[in-house]
Structure formats: structure tokens, C-alpha cells
Amino acid sequence: MNFSLNQEERIVTNNGKQYHLTPKEYEILQFLMDHPDEIFTPEEIYTSTWKEKPFQCRPIISVHVRHIREKIEEDPSNPKWIRSFWGRGYRFDTK
């Protein structure tokens, strides 16, 4: 894994290729990357990025994760980096 984050420009780089993310996409990815290989519920992800109490946030997080995957994954339908764990949440894999 060669992911790096440029916080000022909100750019993610992996193996020399740059990916431009929205501010929320970047915050979600940064949160997951700051805690690699840990599973977080959508509520935990929402609270960490929006800094407010989660309310019906599962679809919001799901859409943002899908958009991140579309940008950074080779095959977004078979993600290598941001993995889903049914009924539990999401994890950024380093393996």
C-alpha cells in the first residue's frame, strides 16, 4: 500500500496516481486510514466526520463510501481497500 493524503488539496495518491475527493469523502477516508484494519459502524464514521449525533446516517455513509470506492478502487464492485462487513460497518484494509 502506498496511499498518501494531501490534506491541503484533498488529494489521495496511490502508486503515483492522484484521486480528487470531496471534503467529506476525504474526511471519511482519512478517518478509516487513521485506524487501519479496524471496523467502524456507519454511526461512528458519521460522528467522526460530521461532528454531530448520527440520525439515519447509514444511507449517507453508504453513498459516500461508494463514491470513494469509485475513485480509488480498481474494481469498485470488488473493493480491495475499503471493505464492508455486513451488519457491522467498514474497514480500510492494509493487507
C-alpha positions as a Python dict, from the first residue, in 0.01 Angstrom:
ca = {
    (1, 'M'): (0, 0, 0),
    (2, 'N'): (136, 338, -100),
    (3, 'F'): (-158, 563, -13),
    (4, 'S'): (-78, 915, 98),
    (5, 'L'): (-309, 1202, 181),
    (6, 'N'): (-256, 1568, 92),
    (7, 'Q'): (-482, 1742, 341),
    (8, 'E'): (-441, 2089, 193),
    (9, 'E'): (-555, 1987, -157),
    (10, 'R'): (-773, 1692, -51),
    (11, 'I'): (-587, 1464, -290),
    (12, 'V'): (-517, 1098, -234),
    (13, 'T'): (-216, 944, -405),
    (14, 'N'): (-155, 575, -455),
    (15, 'N'): (141, 447, -655),
    (16, 'G'): (180, 785, -826),
    (17, 'K'): (-185, 814, -930),
    (18, 'Q'): (-388, 1103, -784),
    (19, 'Y'): (-753, 1091, -682),
    (20, 'H'): (-954, 1406, -608),
    (21, 'L'): (-1214, 1366, -336),
    (22, 'T'): (-1485, 1590, -197),
    (23, 'P'): (-1418, 1725, 153),
    (24, 'K'): (-1646, 1466, 320),
    (25, 'E'): (-1509, 1180, 111),
    (26, 'Y'): (-1160, 1285, 213),
    (27, 'E'): (-1255, 1306, 582),
    (28, 'I'): (-1413, 961, 575),
    (29, 'L'): (-1114, 809, 400),
    (30, 'Q'): (-874, 984, 635),
    (31, 'F'): (-1066, 856, 938),
    (32, 'L'): (-1057, 498, 808),
    (33, 'M'): (-689, 524, 712),
    (34, 'D'): (-602, 667, 1055),
    (35, 'H'): (-745, 345, 1203),
    (36, 'P'): (-636, 75, 958),
    (37, 'D'): (-781, -272, 984),
    (38, 'E'): (-1045, -160, 1239),
    (39, 'I'): (-1415, -195, 1160),
    (40, 'F'): (-1631, 113, 1220),
    (41, 'T'): (-2007, 138, 1211),
    (42, 'P'): (-2167, 399, 987),
    (43, 'E'): (-2268, 583, 1304),
    (44, 'E'): (-1907, 601, 1423),
    (45, 'I'): (-1790, 723, 1083),
    (46, 'Y'): (-2067, 983, 1069),
    (47, 'T'): (-1994, 1111, 1419),
    (48, 'S'): (-1622, 1141, 1345),
    (49, 'T'): (-1670, 1336, 1020),
    (50, 'W'): (-1985, 1543, 1078),
    (51, 'K'): (-1914, 1602, 1449),
    (52, 'E'): (-2279, 1559, 1537),
    (53, 'K'): (-2514, 1292, 1661),
    (54, 'P'): (-2597, 1041, 1386),
    (55, 'F'): (-2955, 1018, 1266),
    (56, 'Q'): (-3042, 779, 985),
    (57, 'C'): (-2683, 804, 864),
    (58, 'R'): (-2639, 457, 714),
    (59, 'P'): (-2751, 558, 362),
    (60, 'I'): (-2539, 874, 378),
    (61, 'I'): (-2224, 682, 470),
    (62, 'S'): (-2304, 410, 217),
    (63, 'V'): (-2324, 663, -67),
    (64, 'H'): (-2003, 838, 36),
    (65, 'V'): (-1816, 507, 64),
    (66, 'R'): (-1946, 406, -280),
    (67, 'H'): (-1816, 734, -428),
    (68, 'I'): (-1478, 689, -262),
    (69, 'R'): (-1457, 335, -398),
    (70, 'E'): (-1547, 456, -748),
    (71, 'K'): (-1249, 690, -729),
    (72, 'I'): (-976, 484, -558),
    (73, 'E'): (-1059, 119, -627),
    (74, 'E'): (-956, -62, -944),
    (75, 'D'): (-1280, -260, -926),
    (76, 'P'): (-1531, -73, -703),
    (77, 'S'): (-1771, -368, -701),
    (78, 'N'): (-1493, -585, -557),
    (79, 'P'): (-1312, -341, -327),
    (80, 'K'): (-961, -409, -207),
    (81, 'W'): (-910, -108, 22),
    (82, 'I'): (-1243, -16, 180),
    (83, 'R'): (-1416, -335, 278),
    (84, 'S'): (-1772, -381, 402),
    (85, 'F'): (-1866, -610, 685),
    (86, 'W'): (-2236, -686, 668),
    (87, 'G'): (-2422, -564, 973),
    (88, 'R'): (-2103, -418, 1124),
    (89, 'G'): (-1951, -145, 909),
    (90, 'Y'): (-1643, -56, 705),
    (91, 'R'): (-1269, -105, 732),
    (92, 'F'): (-965, 26, 546),
    (93, 'D'): (-751, -279, 468),
    (94, 'T'): (-375, -259, 465),
    (95, 'K'): (-321, -625, 380),
}
